[in-house]
mmCIF file of C-alpha atoms in Angstrom:
data_model
loop_
_atom_site.group_PDB
_atom_site.id
_atom_site.type_symbol
_atom_site.label_atom_id
_atom_site.label_comp_id
_atom_site.label_asym_id
_atom_site.label_seq_id
_atom_site.Cartn_x
_atom_site.Cartn_y
_atom_site.Cartn_z
ATOM 1 C CA UNK A 125 64.325 190.491 12.962
ATOM 2 C CA UNK A 126 61.770 188.327 11.247
ATOM 3 C CA UNK A 127 59.364 186.693 13.658
ATOM 4 C CA UNK A 128 58.301 184.074 11.182
ATOM 5 C CA UNK A 129 61.853 182.971 10.490
ATOM 6 C CA UNK A 130 62.954 182.783 14.173
ATOM 7 C CA UNK A 131 62.806 179.795 16.439
ATOM 8 C CA UNK A 132 61.179 180.126 19.825
ATOM 9 C CA UNK A 133 64.424 179.805 21.877
ATOM 10 C CA UNK A 134 66.148 182.392 19.656
ATOM 11 C CA UNK A 135 63.729 185.203 20.432
ATOM 12 C CA UNK A 136 65.182 188.098 22.532
ATOM 13 C CA UNK A 137 63.624 188.570 25.943
ATOM 14 C CA UNK A 138 60.806 191.076 25.997
ATOM 15 C CA UNK A 139 60.976 192.180 22.377
ATOM 16 C CA UNK A 140 58.921 194.893 20.596
ATOM 17 C CA UNK A 141 57.015 193.405 17.688
ATOM 18 C CA UNK A 142 56.055 195.470 14.666
ATOM 19 C CA UNK A 143 52.925 194.128 12.990
ATOM 20 C CA UNK A 144 52.359 195.512 9.405
ATOM 21 C CA UNK A 145 48.653 195.905 8.671
ATOM 22 C CA UNK A 146 47.678 196.237 5.058
ATOM 23 C CA UNK A 147 44.865 195.282 2.607
ATOM 24 C CA UNK A 148 44.068 193.338 -0.420
ATOM 25 C CA UNK A 149 42.163 195.825 -2.592
ATOM 26 C CA UNK A 150 42.042 197.388 -6.055
ATOM 27 C CA UNK A 151 44.790 199.980 -6.759
ATOM 28 C CA UNK A 152 43.659 201.113 -10.198
ATOM 29 C CA UNK A 153 44.579 199.379 -13.401
ATOM 30 C CA UNK A 154 48.318 199.550 -12.785
ATOM 31 C CA UNK A 155 49.167 198.533 -9.218
ATOM 32 C CA UNK A 156 48.766 195.166 -7.516
ATOM 33 C CA UNK A 157 46.112 194.390 -4.956
ATOM 34 C CA UNK A 158 48.607 193.985 -2.155
ATOM 35 C CA UNK A 159 50.147 197.420 -2.543
ATOM 36 C CA UNK A 160 49.262 198.553 0.992
ATOM 37 C CA UNK A 161 50.573 195.318 2.483
ATOM 38 C CA UNK A 162 53.826 195.541 0.533
ATOM 39 C CA UNK A 163 54.398 199.178 1.724
ATOM 40 C CA UNK A 164 53.487 198.508 5.376
ATOM 41 C CA UNK A 165 55.810 195.462 5.416
ATOM 42 C CA UNK A 166 58.703 197.490 3.928
ATOM 43 C CA UNK A 167 58.296 200.319 6.368
ATOM 44 C CA UNK A 168 58.177 198.003 9.336
ATOM 45 C CA UNK A 169 61.238 196.077 8.161
ATOM 46 C CA UNK A 170 63.357 199.214 7.513
ATOM 47 C CA UNK A 171 62.202 200.599 10.956
ATOM 48 C CA UNK A 172 63.263 197.360 12.670
ATOM 49 C CA UNK A 173 66.700 197.525 10.998
ATOM 50 C CA UNK A 174 67.190 200.968 12.568
ATOM 51 C CA UNK A 175 65.730 200.121 15.962
ATOM 52 C CA UNK A 176 67.906 197.111 16.681
ATOM 53 C CA UNK A 177 67.835 193.390 17.443
ATOM 54 C CA UNK A 178 65.132 193.599 20.128
ATOM 55 C CA UNK A 179 62.626 194.631 17.535
ATOM 56 C CA UNK A 180 60.912 191.911 15.446
ATOM 57 C CA UNK A 181 58.722 192.230 12.332
ATOM 58 C CA UNK A 182 55.750 189.872 12.299
ATOM 59 C CA UNK A 183 54.059 188.522 9.157
ATOM 60 C CA UNK A 184 51.613 191.099 7.839
ATOM 61 C CA UNK A 185 47.900 191.178 8.455
ATOM 62 C CA UNK A 186 47.098 191.302 4.658
ATOM 63 C CA UNK A 187 43.252 191.365 4.896
ATOM 64 C CA UNK A 188 41.978 194.660 6.153
ATOM 65 C CA UNK A 189 38.785 196.808 6.021
ATOM 66 C CA UNK A 190 38.346 197.811 2.421
ATOM 67 C CA UNK A 191 34.541 198.016 1.930
ATOM 68 C CA UNK A 192 34.935 201.335 0.097
ATOM 69 C CA UNK A 193 36.658 199.431 -2.739
ATOM 70 C CA UNK A 194 34.237 196.458 -2.900
ATOM 71 C CA UNK A 195 32.832 197.517 -6.308
ATOM 72 C CA UNK A 196 36.118 196.535 -7.887
ATOM 73 C CA UNK A 197 37.072 192.872 -8.625
ATOM 74 C CA UNK A 198 39.872 191.458 -6.368
ATOM 75 C CA UNK A 199 39.067 193.527 -3.336
ATOM 76 C CA UNK A 200 39.021 191.081 -0.381
ATOM 77 C CA UNK A 201 37.872 192.782 2.804
ATOM 78 C CA UNK A 202 37.219 191.322 6.278
ATOM 79 C CA UNK A 203 35.531 194.635 7.497
ATOM 80 C CA UNK A 204 36.040 196.714 10.530
ATOM 81 C CA UNK A 205 34.550 194.410 13.207
ATOM 82 C CA UNK A 206 36.586 191.339 12.140
ATOM 83 C CA UNK A 207 39.854 193.335 11.873
ATOM 84 C CA UNK A 208 39.182 194.802 15.332
ATOM 85 C CA UNK A 209 38.867 191.369 16.819
ATOM 86 C CA UNK A 210 41.867 189.903 14.950
ATOM 87 C CA UNK A 211 44.013 192.760 16.290
ATOM 88 C CA UNK A 212 42.746 192.278 19.831
ATOM 89 C CA UNK A 213 43.338 188.486 19.873
ATOM 90 C CA UNK A 214 46.693 188.660 18.105
ATOM 91 C CA UNK A 215 47.955 191.336 20.518
ATOM 92 C CA UNK A 216 46.747 189.418 23.605
ATOM 93 C CA UNK A 217 48.681 186.361 22.271
ATOM 94 C CA UNK A 218 51.850 188.173 21.477
ATOM 95 C CA UNK A 219 51.852 190.078 24.786
ATOM 96 C CA UNK A 220 52.363 186.826 26.676
ATOM 97 C CA UNK A 221 56.018 187.030 25.483
ATOM 98 C CA UNK A 222 56.552 190.452 23.925
ATOM 99 C CA UNK A 223 56.949 193.613 25.847
ATOM 100 C CA UNK A 224 55.266 195.840 23.248
ATOM 101 C CA UNK A 225 53.244 195.573 20.111
ATOM 102 C CA UNK A 226 53.196 198.314 17.450
ATOM 103 C CA UNK A 227 50.782 198.065 14.506
ATOM 104 C CA UNK A 228 52.246 199.640 11.379
ATOM 105 C CA UNK A 229 49.249 200.560 9.233
ATOM 106 C CA UNK A 230 49.355 200.928 5.461
ATOM 107 C CA UNK A 231 45.643 201.459 4.668
ATOM 108 C CA UNK A 232 43.413 204.296 5.819
ATOM 109 C CA UNK A 233 40.263 202.136 5.808
ATOM 110 C CA UNK A 234 41.760 200.203 8.797
ATOM 111 C CA UNK A 235 41.850 203.252 11.091
ATOM 112 C CA UNK A 236 38.462 202.724 12.811
ATOM 113 C CA UNK A 237 39.372 199.141 13.733
ATOM 114 C CA UNK A 238 42.830 199.907 14.845
ATOM 115 C CA UNK A 239 41.869 202.926 17.061
ATOM 116 C CA UNK A 240 39.091 200.898 18.778
ATOM 117 C CA UNK A 241 41.243 197.868 19.187
ATOM 118 C CA UNK A 242 44.227 199.741 20.655
ATOM 119 C CA UNK A 243 41.850 201.664 22.998
ATOM 120 C CA UNK A 244 40.423 198.334 24.190
ATOM 121 C CA UNK A 245 43.825 196.679 24.646
ATOM 122 C CA UNK A 246 45.338 199.691 26.504
ATOM 123 C CA UNK A 247 42.444 199.585 28.864
ATOM 124 C CA UNK A 248 43.186 195.887 29.464
ATOM 125 C CA UNK A 249 46.801 196.937 30.443
ATOM 126 C CA UNK A 250 48.670 196.071 27.211
ATOM 127 C CA UNK A 251 51.532 198.082 25.880
ATOM 128 C CA UNK A 252 50.275 198.502 22.323
ATOM 129 C CA UNK A 253 50.043 201.324 19.805
ATOM 130 C CA UNK A 254 49.598 201.960 16.120
ATOM 131 C CA UNK A 255 51.439 204.191 13.606
ATOM 132 C CA UNK A 256 50.605 205.167 10.060
ATOM 133 C CA UNK A 257 52.834 204.828 7.025
ATOM 134 C CA UNK A 258 52.318 208.440 5.965
ATOM 135 C CA UNK A 259 54.143 211.577 4.882
ATOM 136 C CA UNK A 260 52.956 215.148 4.561
ATOM 137 C CA UNK A 261 52.675 214.917 0.831
ATOM 138 C CA UNK A 262 50.829 211.652 0.053
ATOM 139 C CA UNK A 263 48.127 211.598 -2.606
ATOM 140 C CA UNK A 264 44.958 209.688 -1.931
ATOM 141 C CA UNK A 265 45.046 206.325 -3.658
ATOM 142 C CA UNK A 266 47.085 204.712 -6.484
ATOM 143 C CA UNK A 267 48.513 208.061 -7.603
ATOM 144 C CA UNK A 268 52.107 209.227 -7.923
ATOM 145 C CA UNK A 269 53.208 208.417 -4.362
ATOM 146 C CA UNK A 270 51.986 204.822 -4.133
ATOM 147 C CA UNK A 271 53.159 204.229 -7.711
ATOM 148 C CA UNK A 272 56.617 205.501 -6.878
ATOM 149 C CA UNK A 273 56.781 203.340 -3.814
ATOM 150 C CA UNK A 274 55.896 200.279 -5.731
ATOM 151 C CA UNK A 275 58.399 201.092 -8.498
ATOM 152 C CA UNK A 276 60.964 201.071 -5.740
ATOM 153 C CA UNK A 277 59.807 198.062 -3.794
ATOM 154 C CA UNK A 278 58.323 195.708 -6.427
ATOM 155 C CA UNK A 279 58.887 197.109 -9.929
ATOM 156 C CA UNK A 280 57.846 193.890 -11.649
ATOM 157 C CA UNK A 281 54.314 194.205 -10.308
ATOM 158 C CA UNK A 282 53.765 197.778 -11.681
ATOM 159 C CA UNK A 283 51.921 197.975 -15.058
ATOM 160 C CA UNK A 284 52.997 201.455 -16.122
ATOM 161 C CA UNK A 285 51.625 200.972 -19.522
ATOM 162 C CA UNK A 286 48.174 200.862 -17.954
ATOM 163 C CA UNK A 287 48.616 203.798 -15.573
ATOM 164 C CA UNK A 288 46.094 206.584 -15.900
ATOM 165 C CA UNK A 289 44.901 209.497 -13.923
ATOM 166 C CA UNK A 290 41.777 209.251 -11.759
ATOM 167 C CA UNK A 291 39.875 211.800 -9.732
ATOM 168 C CA UNK A 292 42.390 214.374 -8.449
ATOM 169 C CA UNK A 293 40.062 216.129 -6.029
ATOM 170 C CA UNK A 294 40.935 216.615 -2.396
ATOM 171 C CA UNK A 295 39.932 214.274 0.434
ATOM 172 C CA UNK A 296 37.587 216.955 1.850
ATOM 173 C CA UNK A 297 35.798 217.138 -1.521
ATOM 174 C CA UNK A 298 35.606 213.348 -2.138
ATOM 175 C CA UNK A 299 35.091 211.893 1.286
ATOM 176 C CA UNK A 300 31.265 212.573 1.579
ATOM 177 C CA UNK A 301 30.734 210.981 -1.812
ATOM 178 C CA UNK A 302 32.927 207.963 -1.033
ATOM 179 C CA UNK A 303 31.168 207.424 2.322
ATOM 180 C CA UNK A 304 27.850 207.303 0.463
ATOM 181 C CA UNK A 305 28.883 205.282 -2.620
ATOM 182 C CA UNK A 306 32.364 204.059 -2.311
ATOM 183 C CA UNK A 307 35.406 204.814 -4.390
ATOM 184 C CA UNK A 308 33.708 203.947 -7.667
ATOM 185 C CA UNK A 309 31.226 206.774 -7.121
ATOM 186 C CA UNK A 310 34.025 209.270 -7.515
ATOM 187 C CA UNK A 311 36.520 207.324 -9.695
ATOM 188 C CA UNK A 312 35.443 204.736 -12.203
ATOM 189 C CA UNK A 313 39.037 203.505 -12.660
ATOM 190 C CA UNK A 314 39.680 203.386 -8.890
ATOM 191 C CA UNK A 315 42.483 205.902 -8.863
ATOM 192 C CA UNK A 316 42.375 209.035 -6.566
ATOM 193 C CA UNK A 317 45.268 211.060 -7.938
ATOM 194 C CA UNK A 318 47.580 210.861 -10.978
ATOM 195 C CA UNK A 319 50.458 208.328 -11.252
ATOM 196 C CA UNK A 320 52.149 210.426 -13.928
ATOM 197 C CA UNK A 321 55.791 211.248 -13.102
ATOM 198 C CA UNK A 322 56.229 208.387 -10.606
ATOM 199 C CA UNK A 323 59.728 207.141 -10.207
ATOM 200 C CA UNK A 324 61.593 204.557 -8.114
ATOM 201 C CA UNK A 325 63.877 207.303 -6.822
ATOM 202 C CA UNK A 326 60.908 209.166 -5.507
ATOM 203 C CA UNK A 327 59.585 205.970 -3.942
ATOM 204 C CA UNK A 328 62.891 205.418 -2.120
ATOM 205 C CA UNK A 329 62.701 208.924 -0.705
ATOM 206 C CA UNK A 330 59.054 208.519 0.459
ATOM 207 C CA UNK A 331 59.887 205.136 2.059
ATOM 208 C CA UNK A 332 62.792 206.739 3.973
ATOM 209 C CA UNK A 333 60.498 209.504 5.246
ATOM 210 C CA UNK A 334 57.894 206.980 6.337
ATOM 211 C CA UNK A 335 60.570 204.947 8.113
ATOM 212 C CA UNK A 336 61.767 207.963 10.027
ATOM 213 C CA UNK A 337 58.183 208.665 11.172
ATOM 214 C CA UNK A 338 57.704 205.114 12.350
ATOM 215 C CA UNK A 339 61.120 204.901 14.167
ATOM 216 C CA UNK A 340 60.363 208.179 16.014
ATOM 217 C CA UNK A 341 56.910 206.908 16.920
ATOM 218 C CA UNK A 342 58.234 203.673 18.326
ATOM 219 C CA UNK A 343 60.961 205.396 20.301
ATOM 220 C CA UNK A 344 58.406 207.815 21.824
#
């Protein structure tokens, strides 16, 4: 199931490869910088467990396009153009031995790069697609949903004593301001939402829902 842990002769013929795509970016005062990468990796791993032995999980692409968070220390972004090219070159390489590549995305800022890269690769004849780690009830950034997920997946990394609410406005309200001035323009602490009430049990339920979405998308 783990591509990194496999040997070349042990790989199944014509596998599907799930590639988690995350980010290293601020997640408020209470969540670690690799939150998106941890979540994307967990969803890909759980999906592979359900999909069977012909599905492999690759090491995550941890650096994403996070320019909107660049005002906060720790954010480490490679930008849209670089991520686009990394995805293109990685997929071309994997497709010499893999039947299909599916990018499992955990960060909304990566969407422009992923959509363009997948469009280019499909035009080149590659079987490649992307799917989001998302549910119908996800708050925007470092709020209750992501905090619950991290309490389930990596509780030792969550600083609940530092958790605080940020801007709880809707995406429609905040997006124009964020496009103009980044996340800090709308939330000095980097949180879009409120982590209050987050629990590991809720995180487990959200992870299960995300996994179902990814499994369905891969099977389609």
